[in-house]
Tab-separated table of C-alpha atoms in Angstrom:
chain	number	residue	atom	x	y	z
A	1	UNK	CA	-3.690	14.809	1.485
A	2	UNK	CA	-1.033	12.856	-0.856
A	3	UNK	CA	-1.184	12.899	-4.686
A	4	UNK	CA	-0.639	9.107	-3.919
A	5	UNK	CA	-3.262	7.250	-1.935
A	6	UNK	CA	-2.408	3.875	-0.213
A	7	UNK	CA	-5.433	2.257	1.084
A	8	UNK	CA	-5.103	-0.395	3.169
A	9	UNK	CA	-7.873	-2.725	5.296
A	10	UNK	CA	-8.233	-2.955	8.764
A	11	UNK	CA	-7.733	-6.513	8.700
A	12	UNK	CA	-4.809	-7.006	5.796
A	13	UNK	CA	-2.163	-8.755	7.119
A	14	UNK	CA	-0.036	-5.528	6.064
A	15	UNK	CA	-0.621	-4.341	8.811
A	16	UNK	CA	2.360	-6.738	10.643
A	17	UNK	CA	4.432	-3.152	10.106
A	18	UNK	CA	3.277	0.421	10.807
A	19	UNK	CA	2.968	1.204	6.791
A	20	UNK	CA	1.158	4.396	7.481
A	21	UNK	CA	4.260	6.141	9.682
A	22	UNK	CA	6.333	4.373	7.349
A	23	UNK	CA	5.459	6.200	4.018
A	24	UNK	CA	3.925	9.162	5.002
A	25	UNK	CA	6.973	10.088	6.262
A	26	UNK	CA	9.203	8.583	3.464
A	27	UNK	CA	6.906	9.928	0.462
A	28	UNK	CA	5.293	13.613	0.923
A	29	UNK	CA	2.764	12.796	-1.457
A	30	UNK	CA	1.830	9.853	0.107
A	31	UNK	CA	-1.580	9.272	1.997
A	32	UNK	CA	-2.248	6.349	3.485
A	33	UNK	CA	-5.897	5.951	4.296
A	34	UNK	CA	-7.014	2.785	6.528
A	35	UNK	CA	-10.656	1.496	5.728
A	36	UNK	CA	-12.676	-1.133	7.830
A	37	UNK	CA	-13.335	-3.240	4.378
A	38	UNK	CA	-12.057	-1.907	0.695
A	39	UNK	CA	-14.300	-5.295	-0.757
A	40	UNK	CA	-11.960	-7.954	-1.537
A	41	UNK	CA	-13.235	-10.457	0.382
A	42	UNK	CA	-10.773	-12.851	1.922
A	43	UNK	CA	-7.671	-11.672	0.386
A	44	UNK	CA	-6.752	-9.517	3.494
A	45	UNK	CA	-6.758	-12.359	5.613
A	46	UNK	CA	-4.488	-15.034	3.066
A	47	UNK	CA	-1.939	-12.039	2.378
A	48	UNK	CA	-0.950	-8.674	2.590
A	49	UNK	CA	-2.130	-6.300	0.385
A	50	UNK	CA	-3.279	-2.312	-0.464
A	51	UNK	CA	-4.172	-0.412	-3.184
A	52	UNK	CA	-1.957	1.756	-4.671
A	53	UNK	CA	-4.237	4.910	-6.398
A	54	UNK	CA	-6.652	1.864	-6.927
A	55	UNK	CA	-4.101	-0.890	-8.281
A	56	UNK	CA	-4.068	-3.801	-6.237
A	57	UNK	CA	-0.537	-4.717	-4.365
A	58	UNK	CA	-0.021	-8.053	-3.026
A	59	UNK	CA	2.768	-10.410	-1.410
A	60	UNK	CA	3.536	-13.285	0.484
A	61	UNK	CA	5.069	-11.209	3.402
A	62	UNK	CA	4.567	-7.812	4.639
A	63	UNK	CA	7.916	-6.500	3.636
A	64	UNK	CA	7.921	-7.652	0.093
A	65	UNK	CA	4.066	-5.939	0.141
A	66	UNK	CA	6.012	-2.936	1.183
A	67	UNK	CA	8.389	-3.057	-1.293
A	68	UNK	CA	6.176	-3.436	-4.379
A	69	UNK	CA	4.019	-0.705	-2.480
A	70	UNK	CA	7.582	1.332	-2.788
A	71	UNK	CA	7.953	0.407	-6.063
A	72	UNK	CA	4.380	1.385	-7.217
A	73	UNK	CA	4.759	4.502	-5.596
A	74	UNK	CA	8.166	5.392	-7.486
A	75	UNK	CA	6.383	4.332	-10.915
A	76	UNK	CA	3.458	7.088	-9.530
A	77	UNK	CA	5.776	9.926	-8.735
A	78	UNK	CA	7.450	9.788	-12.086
A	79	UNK	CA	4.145	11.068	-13.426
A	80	UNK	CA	4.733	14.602	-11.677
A	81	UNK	CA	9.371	14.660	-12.349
């Protein structure tokens, strides 16, 4: 398992791309666990979203969720340079 973890619902309209495949295999350190509810009711179904090690990442599409997720994940990896 990652040193990052991406969580992402079931339901999140995130899931428009394959963000799992997409990460894992960009970022190492990156898990990207998948969760029937992660308790935020609603907002999976009025935008895409995850959490990034428990911060909350949100956009109007999926590929500007994925880029912030990117972006998040960058800040997190600095950590450990």
């Amino acid at each position: 398992m990652g040193i990052i973890i991406v969580e992402i619902c079931d339901g999140s309209l995130i899931r428009e791309i394959d963000i799992a495949d997409l990460l894992e295999a960009e970022y190492p350190e990156v898990a990207v666990l998948e969760s029937t509810c992660l308790s935020f009711c609603g907002i999976c179904a009025r935008r895409p979203y995850a959490l990034v090690n428990g911060k909350r990442i949100f956009a109007k599409t999926a590929e500007e969720c994925l880029d912030l997720i990117r972006q998040c994940i960058e800040k997190e990896l600095e950590i450990y340079a």
